[in-house]
Coordinates of C-alpha atoms in Angstrom, one line a residue:
X21 CA 9.9 32.3 45.4
X22 CA 11.2 29.2 43.0
X23 CA 9.1 26.0 42.5
X24 CA 11.2 23.0 41.5
X25 CA 9.4 21.3 38.9
X26 CA 11.1 18.1 39.5
X27 CA 8.9 16.0 41.0
X28 CA 6.3 17.1 38.6
X29 CA 8.4 16.0 35.6
X30 CA 7.0 13.2 34.0
X31 CA 8.5 11.0 31.5
X32 CA 6.3 9.7 28.3
X33 CA 8.9 7.6 27.1
X34 CA 8.8 6.5 23.4
X35 CA 5.7 6.4 21.0
X36 CA 5.2 3.3 19.3
X37 CA 1.8 2.9 16.9
X38 CA 0.2 -0.5 16.8
X39 CA -1.4 1.6 13.6
X40 CA -0.5 3.5 11.1
X41 CA -2.0 7.2 12.4
X42 CA -2.7 8.4 7.8
X43 CA -3.7 11.6 8.9
X44 CA 0.1 12.7 9.6
X45 CA 2.2 14.1 6.7
X46 CA 4.0 11.9 4.4
X47 CA 2.9 8.9 6.7
X48 CA 1.4 6.9 3.5
X49 CA 5.1 7.6 2.0
X50 CA 6.8 6.1 5.4
X51 CA 4.4 3.2 5.4
X52 CA 5.6 2.4 1.5
X53 CA 8.9 2.7 2.1
X54 CA 8.4 0.4 5.3
X55 CA 6.8 -2.5 3.8
X56 CA 9.7 -2.3 0.6
X57 CA 12.1 -2.5 3.6
X58 CA 10.4 -5.0 5.1
X59 CA 10.1 -7.5 1.7
X60 CA 13.0 -6.2 -0.2
X61 CA 14.3 -9.7 -0.8
X62 CA 10.8 -10.6 -2.9
X63 CA 9.8 -7.5 -4.4
X64 CA 9.8 -8.0 -7.8
X65 CA 10.2 -11.5 -7.6
X66 CA 7.8 -13.5 -5.5
X67 CA 5.5 -10.7 -4.2
X68 CA 4.3 -6.9 -5.3
X69 CA 3.8 -4.4 -2.2
X70 CA 1.6 -1.2 -2.9
X71 CA 1.1 0.4 0.7
X72 CA -1.9 -2.1 2.1
X73 CA -2.0 -4.2 -1.2
X74 CA 0.1 -7.3 -1.2
X75 CA 0.0 -9.5 -4.4
X76 CA 1.9 -12.9 -4.5
X77 CA 2.8 -14.0 -7.8
X78 CA 4.9 -17.4 -8.5
X79 CA 6.2 -18.4 -12.0
X80 CA 5.4 -22.0 -11.3
X81 CA 2.3 -22.9 -9.7
X82 CA 4.0 -25.9 -7.4
X83 CA 6.3 -22.5 -5.8
X84 CA 2.9 -21.5 -5.0
X85 CA 2.2 -22.4 -1.8
X86 CA 6.0 -21.7 -0.5
X87 CA 6.0 -18.1 -1.5
X88 CA 2.7 -17.4 0.6
X89 CA 4.4 -19.5 3.0
X90 CA 7.8 -17.4 3.0
X91 CA 5.5 -14.0 2.7
X92 CA 3.3 -14.7 6.1
X93 CA 6.6 -15.8 7.7
X94 CA 7.9 -12.2 7.2
X95 CA 4.4 -10.8 8.2
X96 CA 4.8 -13.2 11.1
X97 CA 8.1 -11.8 11.9
X98 CA 7.2 -7.8 11.9
X99 CA 3.6 -8.1 13.1
X100 CA 2.0 -7.4 10.1
X101 CA -2.0 -8.5 10.2
X102 CA -4.0 -8.6 7.5
X103 CA -7.6 -7.5 7.3
X104 CA -9.6 -11.2 5.9
X105 CA -12.0 -8.8 4.7
X106 CA -10.1 -7.6 2.1
X107 CA -8.0 -10.7 1.9
X108 CA -8.0 -13.4 -0.9
X109 CA -6.6 -16.8 -1.9
X110 CA -6.5 -19.5 -4.4
X111 CA -7.7 -17.1 -6.9
X112 CA -6.3 -17.3 -10.9
X113 CA -7.1 -13.9 -11.8
X114 CA -8.5 -11.0 -10.0
X115 CA -8.4 -7.1 -10.0
X116 CA -5.3 -5.6 -7.8
X117 CA -4.7 -1.4 -8.2
X118 CA -7.2 -1.1 -11.1
X119 CA -5.8 -3.9 -13.7
X120 CA -6.8 -7.4 -14.6
X121 CA -4.4 -10.1 -13.5
X122 CA -4.5 -13.4 -14.9
X123 CA -2.2 -16.1 -15.1
X124 CA -1.4 -14.9 -18.4
X125 CA -0.5 -11.5 -17.0
X126 CA -1.4 -8.2 -16.5
X127 CA -4.2 -6.8 -18.5
X128 CA -6.5 -3.7 -18.4
X129 CA -9.3 -3.8 -16.6
X130 CA -11.9 -3.1 -19.2
X131 CA -14.7 -1.0 -16.9
X132 CA -11.8 1.4 -16.2
X133 CA -10.9 1.8 -19.9
X134 CA -15.0 2.4 -20.7
X135 CA -14.8 5.4 -18.0
X136 CA -11.5 7.1 -19.3
X137 CA -12.9 6.9 -23.0
X138 CA -16.7 7.9 -21.7
X139 CA -15.2 11.1 -20.5
X140 CA -16.1 14.6 -21.4
X141 CA -13.3 16.6 -22.2
X142 CA -12.4 19.5 -19.6
X143 CA -13.2 23.0 -20.5
X144 CA -12.0 26.1 -19.4
X145 CA -13.4 27.9 -16.7
X146 CA -15.0 31.4 -18.3
X147 CA -12.2 33.4 -15.3
X148 CA -8.8 31.6 -17.6
X149 CA -7.9 32.4 -20.8
X150 CA -7.4 29.9 -23.8
X151 CA -4.3 30.7 -25.3
X152 CA -3.6 29.3 -29.1
X153 CA 0.0 28.4 -30.3
X154 CA 0.7 29.6 -33.6

């Protein structure tokens, strides 16, 4: 007896994620590419974007509101949302990806520099051999 599966077939449709599932392989790179594509006209000019960190920079202070408005319009058009807890507006300087960003430029975070300088050199484990160049 042959059973017909025609009536039991289900059409599941197309999956559209509302939140990027970061547990998947290569999800971070996929997300970064999406952000680079979305903000391509503004990258390196008024917007710096690294995964879920976005900074708006304006060479002229009076243009900053226009640059923010352009960013928010792009985000609205692509249905991107902001985490208000992680957001900060109207600051002249701040920490961004381990750097201090000010109106005078981008500088190293002194806390990070101190932590790196205070690190002990790595010692080889007993199972590995150390070869010295002659």
